[in-house]
PDB file of C-alpha atoms in Angstrom:
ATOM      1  CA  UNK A   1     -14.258 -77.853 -15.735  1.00 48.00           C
ATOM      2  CA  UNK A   2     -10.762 -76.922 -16.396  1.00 46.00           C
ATOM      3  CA  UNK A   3     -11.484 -74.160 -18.814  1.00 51.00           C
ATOM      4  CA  UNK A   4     -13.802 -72.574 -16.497  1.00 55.00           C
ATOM      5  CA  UNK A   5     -11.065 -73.219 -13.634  1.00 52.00           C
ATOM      6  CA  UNK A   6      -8.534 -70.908 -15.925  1.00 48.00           C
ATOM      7  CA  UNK A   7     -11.509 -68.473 -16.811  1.00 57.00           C
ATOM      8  CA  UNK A   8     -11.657 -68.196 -12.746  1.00 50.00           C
ATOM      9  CA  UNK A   9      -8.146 -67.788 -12.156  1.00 47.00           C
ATOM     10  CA  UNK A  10      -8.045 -65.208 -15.199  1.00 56.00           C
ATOM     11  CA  UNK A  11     -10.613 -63.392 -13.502  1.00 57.00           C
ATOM     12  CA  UNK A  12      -9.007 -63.093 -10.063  1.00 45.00           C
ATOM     13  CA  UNK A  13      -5.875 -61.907 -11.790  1.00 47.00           C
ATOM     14  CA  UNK A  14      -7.631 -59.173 -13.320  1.00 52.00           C
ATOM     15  CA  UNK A  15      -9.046 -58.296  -9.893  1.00 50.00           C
ATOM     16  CA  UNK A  16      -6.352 -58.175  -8.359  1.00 45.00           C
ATOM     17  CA  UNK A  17      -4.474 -56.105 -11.045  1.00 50.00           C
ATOM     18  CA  UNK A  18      -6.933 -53.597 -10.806  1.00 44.00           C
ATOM     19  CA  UNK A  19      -7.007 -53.648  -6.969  1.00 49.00           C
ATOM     20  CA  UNK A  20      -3.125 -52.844  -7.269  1.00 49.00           C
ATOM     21  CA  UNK A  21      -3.821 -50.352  -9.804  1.00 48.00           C
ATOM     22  CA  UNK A  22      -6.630 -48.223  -7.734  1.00 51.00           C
ATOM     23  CA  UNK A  23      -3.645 -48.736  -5.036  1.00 49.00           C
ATOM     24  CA  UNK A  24      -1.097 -46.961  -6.749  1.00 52.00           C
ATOM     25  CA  UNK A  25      -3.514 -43.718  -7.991  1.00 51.00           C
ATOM     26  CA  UNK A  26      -4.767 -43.263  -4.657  1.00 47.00           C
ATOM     27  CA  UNK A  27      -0.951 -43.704  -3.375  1.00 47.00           C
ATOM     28  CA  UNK A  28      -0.194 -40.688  -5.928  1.00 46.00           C
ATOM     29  CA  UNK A  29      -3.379 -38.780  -4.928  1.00 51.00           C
ATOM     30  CA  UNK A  30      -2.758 -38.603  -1.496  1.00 51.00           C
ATOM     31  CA  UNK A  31       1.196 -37.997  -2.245  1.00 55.00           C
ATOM     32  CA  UNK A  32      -0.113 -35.061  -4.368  1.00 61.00           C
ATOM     33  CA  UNK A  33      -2.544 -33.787  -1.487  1.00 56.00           C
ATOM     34  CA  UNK A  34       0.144 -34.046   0.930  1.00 61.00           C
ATOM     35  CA  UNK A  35       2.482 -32.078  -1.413  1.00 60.00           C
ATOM     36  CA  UNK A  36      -0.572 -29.262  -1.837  1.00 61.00           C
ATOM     37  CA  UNK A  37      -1.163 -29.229   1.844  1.00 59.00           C
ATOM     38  CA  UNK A  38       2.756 -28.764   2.627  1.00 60.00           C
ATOM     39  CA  UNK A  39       3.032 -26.370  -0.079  1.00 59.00           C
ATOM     40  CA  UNK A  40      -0.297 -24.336   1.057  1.00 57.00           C
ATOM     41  CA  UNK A  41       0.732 -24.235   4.727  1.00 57.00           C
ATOM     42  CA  UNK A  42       4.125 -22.582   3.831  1.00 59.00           C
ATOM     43  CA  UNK A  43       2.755 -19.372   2.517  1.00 65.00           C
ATOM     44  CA  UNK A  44       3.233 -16.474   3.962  1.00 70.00           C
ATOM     45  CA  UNK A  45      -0.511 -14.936   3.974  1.00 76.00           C
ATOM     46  CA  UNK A  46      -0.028 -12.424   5.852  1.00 80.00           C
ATOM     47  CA  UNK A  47       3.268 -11.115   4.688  1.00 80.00           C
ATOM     48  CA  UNK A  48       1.215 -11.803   0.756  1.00 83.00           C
ATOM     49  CA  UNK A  49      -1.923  -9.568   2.093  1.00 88.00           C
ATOM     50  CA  UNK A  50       0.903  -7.011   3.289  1.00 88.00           C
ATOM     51  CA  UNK A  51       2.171  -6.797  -0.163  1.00 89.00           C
ATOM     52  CA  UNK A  52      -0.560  -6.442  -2.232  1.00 91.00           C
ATOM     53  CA  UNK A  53      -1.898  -3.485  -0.123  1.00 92.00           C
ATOM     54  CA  UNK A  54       2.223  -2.097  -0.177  1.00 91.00           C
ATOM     55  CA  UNK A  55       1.545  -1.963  -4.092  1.00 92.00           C
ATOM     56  CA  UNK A  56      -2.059  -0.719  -3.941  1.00 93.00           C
ATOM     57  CA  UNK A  57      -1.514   2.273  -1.594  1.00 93.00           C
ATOM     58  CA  UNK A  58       1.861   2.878  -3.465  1.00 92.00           C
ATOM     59  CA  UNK A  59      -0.136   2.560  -6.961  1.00 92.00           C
ATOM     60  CA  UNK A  60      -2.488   5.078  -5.517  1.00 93.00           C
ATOM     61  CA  UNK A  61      -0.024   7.669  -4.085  1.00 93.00           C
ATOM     62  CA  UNK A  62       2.489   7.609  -6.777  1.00 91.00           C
ATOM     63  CA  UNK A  63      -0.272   8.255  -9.497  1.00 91.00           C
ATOM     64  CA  UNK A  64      -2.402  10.378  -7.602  1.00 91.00           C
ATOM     65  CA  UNK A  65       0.546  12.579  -5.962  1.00 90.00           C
ATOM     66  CA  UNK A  66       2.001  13.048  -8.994  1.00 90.00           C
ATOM     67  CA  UNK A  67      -0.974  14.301 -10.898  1.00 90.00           C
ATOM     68  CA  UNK A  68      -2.019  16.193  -7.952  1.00 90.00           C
ATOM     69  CA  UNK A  69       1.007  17.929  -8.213  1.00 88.00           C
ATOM     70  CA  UNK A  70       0.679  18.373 -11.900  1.00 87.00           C
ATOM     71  CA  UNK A  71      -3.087  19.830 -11.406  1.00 88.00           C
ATOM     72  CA  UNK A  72      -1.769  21.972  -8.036  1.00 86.00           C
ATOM     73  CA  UNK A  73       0.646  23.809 -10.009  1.00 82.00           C
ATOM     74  CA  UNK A  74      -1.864  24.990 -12.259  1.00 83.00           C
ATOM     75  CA  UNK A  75      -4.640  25.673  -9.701  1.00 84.00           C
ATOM     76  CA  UNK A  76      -2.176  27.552  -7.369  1.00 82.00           C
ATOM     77  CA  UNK A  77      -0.806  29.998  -9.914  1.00 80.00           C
ATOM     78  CA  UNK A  78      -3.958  30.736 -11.721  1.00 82.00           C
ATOM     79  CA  UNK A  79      -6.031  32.216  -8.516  1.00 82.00           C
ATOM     80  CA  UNK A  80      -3.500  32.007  -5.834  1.00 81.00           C
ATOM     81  CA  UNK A  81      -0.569  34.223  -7.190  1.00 77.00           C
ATOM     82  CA  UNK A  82      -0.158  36.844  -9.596  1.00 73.00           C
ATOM     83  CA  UNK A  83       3.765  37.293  -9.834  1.00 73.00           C
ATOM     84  CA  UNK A  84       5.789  34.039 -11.162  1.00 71.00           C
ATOM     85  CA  UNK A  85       8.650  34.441  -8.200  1.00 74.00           C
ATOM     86  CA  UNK A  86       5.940  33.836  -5.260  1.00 71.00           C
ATOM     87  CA  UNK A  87       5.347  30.951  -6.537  1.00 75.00           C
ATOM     88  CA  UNK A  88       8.870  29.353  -7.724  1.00 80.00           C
ATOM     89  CA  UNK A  89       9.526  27.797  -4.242  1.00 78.00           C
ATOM     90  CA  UNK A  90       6.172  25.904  -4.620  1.00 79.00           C
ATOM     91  CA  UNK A  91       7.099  24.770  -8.325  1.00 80.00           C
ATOM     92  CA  UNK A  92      10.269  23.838  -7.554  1.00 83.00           C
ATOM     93  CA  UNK A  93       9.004  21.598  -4.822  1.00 83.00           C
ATOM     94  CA  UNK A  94       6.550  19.974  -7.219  1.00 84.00           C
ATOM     95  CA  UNK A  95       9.088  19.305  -9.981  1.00 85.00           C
ATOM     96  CA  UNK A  96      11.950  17.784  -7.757  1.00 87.00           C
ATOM     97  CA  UNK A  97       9.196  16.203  -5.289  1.00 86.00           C
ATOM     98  CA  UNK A  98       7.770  14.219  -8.685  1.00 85.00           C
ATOM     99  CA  UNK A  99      11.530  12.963  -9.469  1.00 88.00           C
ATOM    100  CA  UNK A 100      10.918  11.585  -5.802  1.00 88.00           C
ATOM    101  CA  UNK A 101       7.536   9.790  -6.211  1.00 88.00           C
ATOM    102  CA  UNK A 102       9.378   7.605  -9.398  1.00 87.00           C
ATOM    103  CA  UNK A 103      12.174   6.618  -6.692  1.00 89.00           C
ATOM    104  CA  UNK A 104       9.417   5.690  -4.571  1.00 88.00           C
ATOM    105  CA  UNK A 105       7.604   3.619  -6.818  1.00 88.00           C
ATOM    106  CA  UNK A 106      10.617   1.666  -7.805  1.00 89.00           C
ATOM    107  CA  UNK A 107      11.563   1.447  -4.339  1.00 90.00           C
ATOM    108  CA  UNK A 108       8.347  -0.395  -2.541  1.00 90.00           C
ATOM    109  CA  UNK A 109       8.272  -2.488  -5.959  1.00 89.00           C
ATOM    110  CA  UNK A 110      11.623  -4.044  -5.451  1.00 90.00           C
ATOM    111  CA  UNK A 111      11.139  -3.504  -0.795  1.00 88.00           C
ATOM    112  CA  UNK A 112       7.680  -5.867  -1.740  1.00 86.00           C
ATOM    113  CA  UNK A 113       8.993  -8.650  -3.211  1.00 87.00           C
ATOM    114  CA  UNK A 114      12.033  -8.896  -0.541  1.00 86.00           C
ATOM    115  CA  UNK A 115       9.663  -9.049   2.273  1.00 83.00           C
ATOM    116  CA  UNK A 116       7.344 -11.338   0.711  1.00 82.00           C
ATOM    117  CA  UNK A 117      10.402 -13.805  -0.085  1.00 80.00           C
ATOM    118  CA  UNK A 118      11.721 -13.097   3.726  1.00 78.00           C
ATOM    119  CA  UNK A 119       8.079 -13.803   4.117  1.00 75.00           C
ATOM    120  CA  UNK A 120       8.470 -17.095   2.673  1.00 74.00           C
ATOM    121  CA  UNK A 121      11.849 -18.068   4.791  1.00 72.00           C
ATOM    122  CA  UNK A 122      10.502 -17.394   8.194  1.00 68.00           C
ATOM    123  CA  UNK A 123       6.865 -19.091   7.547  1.00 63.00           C
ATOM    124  CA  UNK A 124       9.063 -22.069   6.500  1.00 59.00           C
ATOM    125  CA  UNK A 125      11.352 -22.056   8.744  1.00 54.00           C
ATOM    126  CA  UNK A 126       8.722 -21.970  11.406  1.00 54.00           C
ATOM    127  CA  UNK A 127       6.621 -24.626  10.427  1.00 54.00           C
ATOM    128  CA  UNK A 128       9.126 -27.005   9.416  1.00 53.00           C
ATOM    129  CA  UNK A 129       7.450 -27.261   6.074  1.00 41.00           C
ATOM    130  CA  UNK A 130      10.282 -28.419   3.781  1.00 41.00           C
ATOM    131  CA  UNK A 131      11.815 -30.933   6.279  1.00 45.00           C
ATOM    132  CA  UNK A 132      15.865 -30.204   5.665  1.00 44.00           C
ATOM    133  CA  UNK A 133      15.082 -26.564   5.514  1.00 46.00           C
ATOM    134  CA  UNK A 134      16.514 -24.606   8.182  1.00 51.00           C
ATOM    135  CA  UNK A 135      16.749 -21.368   9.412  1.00 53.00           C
ATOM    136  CA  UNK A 136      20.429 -20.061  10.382  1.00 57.00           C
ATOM    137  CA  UNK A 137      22.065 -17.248  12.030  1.00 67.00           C
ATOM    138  CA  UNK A 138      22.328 -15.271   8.562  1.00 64.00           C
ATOM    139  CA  UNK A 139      19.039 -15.509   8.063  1.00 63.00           C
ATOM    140  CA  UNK A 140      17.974 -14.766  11.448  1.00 71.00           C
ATOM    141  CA  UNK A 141      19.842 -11.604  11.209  1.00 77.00           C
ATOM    142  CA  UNK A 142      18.680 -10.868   7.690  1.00 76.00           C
ATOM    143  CA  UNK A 143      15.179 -10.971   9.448  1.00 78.00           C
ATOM    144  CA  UNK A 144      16.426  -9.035  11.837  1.00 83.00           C
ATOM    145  CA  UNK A 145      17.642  -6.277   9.549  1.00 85.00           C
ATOM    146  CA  UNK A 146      14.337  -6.175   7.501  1.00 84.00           C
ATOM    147  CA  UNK A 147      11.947  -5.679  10.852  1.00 88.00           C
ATOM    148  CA  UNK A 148      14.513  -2.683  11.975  1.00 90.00           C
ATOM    149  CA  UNK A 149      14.204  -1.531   8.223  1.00 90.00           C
ATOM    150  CA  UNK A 150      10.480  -1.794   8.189  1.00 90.00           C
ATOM    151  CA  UNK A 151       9.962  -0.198  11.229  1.00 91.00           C
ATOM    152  CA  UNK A 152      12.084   3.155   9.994  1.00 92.00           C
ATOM    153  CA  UNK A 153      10.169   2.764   6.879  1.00 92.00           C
ATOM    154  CA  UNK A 154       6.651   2.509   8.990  1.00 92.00           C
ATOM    155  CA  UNK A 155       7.777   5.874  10.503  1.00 93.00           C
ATOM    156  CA  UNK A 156       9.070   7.996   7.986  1.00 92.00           C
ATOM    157  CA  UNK A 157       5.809   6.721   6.167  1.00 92.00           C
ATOM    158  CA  UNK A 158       3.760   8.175   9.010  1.00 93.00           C
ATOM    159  CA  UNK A 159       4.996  11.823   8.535  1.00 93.00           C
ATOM    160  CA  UNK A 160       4.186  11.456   5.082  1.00 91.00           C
ATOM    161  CA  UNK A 161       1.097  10.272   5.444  1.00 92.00           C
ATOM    162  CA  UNK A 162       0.737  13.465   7.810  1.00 91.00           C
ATOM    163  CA  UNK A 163       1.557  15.864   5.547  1.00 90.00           C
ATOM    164  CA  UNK A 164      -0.985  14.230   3.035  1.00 91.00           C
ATOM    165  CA  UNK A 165      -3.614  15.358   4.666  1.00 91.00           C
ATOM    166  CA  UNK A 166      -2.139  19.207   4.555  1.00 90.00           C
ATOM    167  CA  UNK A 167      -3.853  19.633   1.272  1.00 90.00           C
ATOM    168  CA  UNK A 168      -6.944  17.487   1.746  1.00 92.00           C
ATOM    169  CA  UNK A 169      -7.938  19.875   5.049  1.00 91.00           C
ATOM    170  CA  UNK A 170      -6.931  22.817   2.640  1.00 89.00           C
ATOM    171  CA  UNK A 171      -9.626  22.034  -0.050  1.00 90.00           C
ATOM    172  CA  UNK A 172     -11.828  20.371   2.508  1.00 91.00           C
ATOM    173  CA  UNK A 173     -11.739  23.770   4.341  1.00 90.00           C
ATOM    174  CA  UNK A 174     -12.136  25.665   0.726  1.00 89.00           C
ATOM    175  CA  UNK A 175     -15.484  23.321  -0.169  1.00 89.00           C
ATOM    176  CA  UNK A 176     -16.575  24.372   3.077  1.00 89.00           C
ATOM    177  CA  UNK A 177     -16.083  28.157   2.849  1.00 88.00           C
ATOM    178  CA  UNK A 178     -17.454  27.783  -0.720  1.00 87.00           C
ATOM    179  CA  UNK A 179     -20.659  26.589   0.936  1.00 86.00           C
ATOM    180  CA  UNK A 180     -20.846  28.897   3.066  1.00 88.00           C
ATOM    181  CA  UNK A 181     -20.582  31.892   0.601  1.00 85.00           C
ATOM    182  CA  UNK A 182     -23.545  30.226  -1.575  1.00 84.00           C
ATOM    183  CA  UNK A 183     -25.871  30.344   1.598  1.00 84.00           C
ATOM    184  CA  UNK A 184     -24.557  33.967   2.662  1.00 80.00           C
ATOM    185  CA  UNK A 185     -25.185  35.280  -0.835  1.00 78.00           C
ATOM    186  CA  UNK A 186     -28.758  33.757  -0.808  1.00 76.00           C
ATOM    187  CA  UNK A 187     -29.881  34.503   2.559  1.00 75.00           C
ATOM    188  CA  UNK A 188     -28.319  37.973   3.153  1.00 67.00           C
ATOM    189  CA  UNK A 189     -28.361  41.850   1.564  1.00 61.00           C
ATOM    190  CA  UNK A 190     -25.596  42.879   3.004  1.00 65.00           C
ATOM    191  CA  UNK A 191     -22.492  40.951   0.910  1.00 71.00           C
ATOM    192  CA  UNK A 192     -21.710  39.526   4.060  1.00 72.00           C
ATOM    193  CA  UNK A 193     -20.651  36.439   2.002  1.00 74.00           C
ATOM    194  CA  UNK A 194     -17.203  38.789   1.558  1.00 75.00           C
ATOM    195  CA  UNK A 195     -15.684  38.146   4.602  1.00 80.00           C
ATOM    196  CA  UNK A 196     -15.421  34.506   4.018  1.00 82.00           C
ATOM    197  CA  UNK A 197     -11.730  33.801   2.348  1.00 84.00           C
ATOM    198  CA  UNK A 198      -9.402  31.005   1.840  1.00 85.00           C
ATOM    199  CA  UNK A 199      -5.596  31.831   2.384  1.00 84.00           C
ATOM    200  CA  UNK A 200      -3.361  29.647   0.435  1.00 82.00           C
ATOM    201  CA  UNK A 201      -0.454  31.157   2.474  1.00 82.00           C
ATOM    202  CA  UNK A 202      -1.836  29.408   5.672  1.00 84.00           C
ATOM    203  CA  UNK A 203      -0.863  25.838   4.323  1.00 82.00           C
ATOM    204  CA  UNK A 204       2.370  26.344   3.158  1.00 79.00           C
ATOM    205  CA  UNK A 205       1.614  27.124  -0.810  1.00 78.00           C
ATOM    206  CA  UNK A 206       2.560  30.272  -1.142  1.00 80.00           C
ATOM    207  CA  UNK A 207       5.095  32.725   1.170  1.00 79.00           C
ATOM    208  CA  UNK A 208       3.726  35.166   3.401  1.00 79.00           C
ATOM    209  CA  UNK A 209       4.596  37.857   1.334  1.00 79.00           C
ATOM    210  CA  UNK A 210       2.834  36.548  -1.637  1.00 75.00           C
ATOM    211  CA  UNK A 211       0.330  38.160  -3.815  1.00 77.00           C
ATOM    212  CA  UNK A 212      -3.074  38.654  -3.198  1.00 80.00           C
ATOM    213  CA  UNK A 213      -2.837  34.716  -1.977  1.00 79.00           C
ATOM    214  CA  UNK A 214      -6.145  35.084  -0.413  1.00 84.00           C
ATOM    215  CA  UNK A 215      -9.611  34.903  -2.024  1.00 85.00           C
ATOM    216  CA  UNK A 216     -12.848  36.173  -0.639  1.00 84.00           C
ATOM    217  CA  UNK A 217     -16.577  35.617  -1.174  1.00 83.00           C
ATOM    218  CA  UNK A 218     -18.227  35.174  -4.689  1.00 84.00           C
ATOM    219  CA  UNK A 219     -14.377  34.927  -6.475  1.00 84.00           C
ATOM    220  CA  UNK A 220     -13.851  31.926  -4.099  1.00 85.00           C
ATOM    221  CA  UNK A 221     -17.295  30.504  -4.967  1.00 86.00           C
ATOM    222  CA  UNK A 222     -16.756  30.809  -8.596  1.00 87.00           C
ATOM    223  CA  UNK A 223     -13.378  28.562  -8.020  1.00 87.00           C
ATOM    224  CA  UNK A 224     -14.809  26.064  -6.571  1.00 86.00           C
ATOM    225  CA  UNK A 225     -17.249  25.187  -9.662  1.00 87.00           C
ATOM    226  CA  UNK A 226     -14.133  24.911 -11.708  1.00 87.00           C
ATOM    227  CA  UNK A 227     -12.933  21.629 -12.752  1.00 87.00           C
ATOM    228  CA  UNK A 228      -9.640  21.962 -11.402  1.00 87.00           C
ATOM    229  CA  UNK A 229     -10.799  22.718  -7.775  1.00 89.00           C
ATOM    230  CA  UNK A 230     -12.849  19.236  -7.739  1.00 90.00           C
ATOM    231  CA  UNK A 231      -9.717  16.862  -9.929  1.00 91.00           C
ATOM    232  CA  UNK A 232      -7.406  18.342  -7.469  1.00 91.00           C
ATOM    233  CA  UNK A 233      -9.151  17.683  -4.337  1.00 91.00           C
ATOM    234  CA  UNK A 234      -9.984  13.918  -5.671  1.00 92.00           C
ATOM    235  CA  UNK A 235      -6.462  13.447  -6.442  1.00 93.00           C
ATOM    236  CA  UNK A 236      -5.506  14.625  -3.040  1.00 93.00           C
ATOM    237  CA  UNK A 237      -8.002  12.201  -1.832  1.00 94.00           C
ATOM    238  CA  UNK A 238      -6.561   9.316  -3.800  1.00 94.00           C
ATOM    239  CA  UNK A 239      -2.912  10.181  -2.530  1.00 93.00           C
ATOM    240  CA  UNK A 240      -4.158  10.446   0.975  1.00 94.00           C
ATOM    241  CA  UNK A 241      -5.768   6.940   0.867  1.00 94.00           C
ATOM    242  CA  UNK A 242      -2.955   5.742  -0.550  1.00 94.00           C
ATOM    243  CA  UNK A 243      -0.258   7.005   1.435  1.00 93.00           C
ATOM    244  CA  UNK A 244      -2.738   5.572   4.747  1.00 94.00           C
ATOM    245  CA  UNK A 245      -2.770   1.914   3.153  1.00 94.00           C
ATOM    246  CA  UNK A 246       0.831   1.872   2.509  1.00 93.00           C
ATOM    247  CA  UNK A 247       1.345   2.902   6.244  1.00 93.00           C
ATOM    248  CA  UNK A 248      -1.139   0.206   7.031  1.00 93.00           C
ATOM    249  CA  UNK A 249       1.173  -2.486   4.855  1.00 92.00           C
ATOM    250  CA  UNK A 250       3.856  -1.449   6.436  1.00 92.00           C
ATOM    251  CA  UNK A 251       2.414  -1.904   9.995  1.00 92.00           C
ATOM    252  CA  UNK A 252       1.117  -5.971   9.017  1.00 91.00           C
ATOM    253  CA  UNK A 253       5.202  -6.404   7.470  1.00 88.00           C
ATOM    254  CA  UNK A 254       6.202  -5.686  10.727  1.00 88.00           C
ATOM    255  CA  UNK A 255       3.600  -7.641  12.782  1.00 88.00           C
ATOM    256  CA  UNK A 256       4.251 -10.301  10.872  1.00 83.00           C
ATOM    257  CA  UNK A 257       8.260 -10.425  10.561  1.00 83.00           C
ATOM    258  CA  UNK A 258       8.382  -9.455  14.263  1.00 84.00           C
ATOM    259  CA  UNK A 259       6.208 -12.567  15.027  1.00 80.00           C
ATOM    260  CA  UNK A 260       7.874 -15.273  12.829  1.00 75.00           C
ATOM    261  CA  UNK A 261      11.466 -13.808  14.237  1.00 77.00           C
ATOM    262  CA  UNK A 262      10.373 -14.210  17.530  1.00 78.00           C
ATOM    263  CA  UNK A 263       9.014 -17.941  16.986  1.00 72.00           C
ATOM    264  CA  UNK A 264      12.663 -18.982  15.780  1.00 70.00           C
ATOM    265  CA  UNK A 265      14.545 -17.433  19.144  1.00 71.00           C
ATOM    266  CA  UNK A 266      12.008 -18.595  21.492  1.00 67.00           C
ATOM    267  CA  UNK A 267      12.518 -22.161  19.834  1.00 60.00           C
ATOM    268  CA  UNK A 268      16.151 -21.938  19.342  1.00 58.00           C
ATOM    269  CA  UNK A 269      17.010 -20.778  23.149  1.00 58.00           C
ATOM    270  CA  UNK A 270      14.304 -23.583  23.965  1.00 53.00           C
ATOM    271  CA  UNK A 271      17.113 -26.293  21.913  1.00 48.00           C
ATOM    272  CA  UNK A 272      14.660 -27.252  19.154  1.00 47.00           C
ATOM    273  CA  UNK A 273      17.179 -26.692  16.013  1.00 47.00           C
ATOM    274  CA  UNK A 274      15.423 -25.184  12.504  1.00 44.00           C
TER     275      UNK A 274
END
């Protein structure tokens, strides 16, 4: 009897060890959930869906622009312009203009990752993930400075973005003439399909005063097979996109920074201290 009273007892010890055992890991599971939950509810996912289109449409302008550019150059001067000096303007544009698409790239790399931090601070700050965090009058000016930054940005993006689609509607209009020269020259006796041209000087590529800078009917149909009428116009395309999803980054940035900035005045003038 009293070794199987100690056998009990040994038993119930060992239950009970165990029971304080499962305790303790679900005490540390739910401390870790809580910690993943915290940590999950203080990102910024809008400000984090803002950046990675910022880098996409940047990716995609930078690379296509450039080359673009490049292939432009090329295109321009081989059916556009016979003499060099009508079309130094345009070449000088395309060299300096390429210096500007590295600044840009650098620029939105480095412009990203602030916003996405400030991103961070407000989303915090609003929530009350971190418990002592708080938001002060710094950083509430800092936000400040970044929506009236953003919003300059958002409109000096705009014009670019406008003047992106310049040399989309010039090719778009080209493919189009093009089209219409191959059903003139097949449906007609009269070379009719020579009246249809395509001006470069009526975009901006070349001066007025260049040289022939028009081309007409079968010559304009025969440029359009090349293959540096159709990497050119996708490359324009590419730019175009881009340049439209970096304005479209820009616009969610300042949704979102406008609304977080907002939260923390309407709850600081209501007395509620972050």
């Amino acid at each position: 009897m009293a070794a199987s009273g100690f056998d009990w007892l040994r038993q119930l010890q060992q239950r009970l060890g165990v029971d304080e055992k499962t305790r303790r890991q679900q005490e540390v599971t739910s401390g870790c959930y809580d910690c993943c939950i915290r940590c999950l509810g203080a990102v910024p996912y809008t400000s984090l869906l803002a950046t990675l289109l910022c880098y996409t449409g940047v990716a995609l302008f930078c690379g296509g622009g450039h080359e673009a550019l490049t292939h432009t150059h090329t295109f321009i001067e081989l059916y556009f312009a016979r003499d060099v000096q009508d079309f130094i303007v345009m070449a000088d544009f395309i060299k300096y203009f390429q210096y500007v698409i590295y600044g840009l790239a650098s620029f939105f790399f480095l412009y990203g990752l602030l916003l996405l931090a400030e991103g961070f601070y407000t989303t915090s700050a609003v929530k009350q993930t971190f418990g002592e965090f708080r938001s002060t009058k710094f950083g509430r000016c800092l936000s400040l400075t970044f929506i009236i930054l953003t919003c300059v940005l958002a409109v000096i993006w705009l014009v670019v973005f406008g003047f992106t689609a310049i040399p989309v509607l010039f090719f778009i209009n080209m493919k189009s003439s093009c089209h219409k020269v191959n059903i003139l020259s097949e449906t007609t006796m009269f070379n009719q399909q020579a009246r249809v041209c395509m001006d470069a000087r009526m975009y901006g590529f070349l001066p007025w005063n260049a040289l022939p800078g028009i081309v007409c009917g079968n010559t304009l149909a025969n440029i359009c097979k090349t293959p540096e009428f159709y990497v050119t116009y996708d490359l324009y395309i590419c730019a175009f996109a881009g340049a439209g999803i970096t304005l479209l980054a820009l616009l969610i940035y300042l949704v979102a920074t406008t609304y977080n900035y907002a939260v923390l005045r309407f709850l600081g003038r209501k007395g509620i201290r972050f």
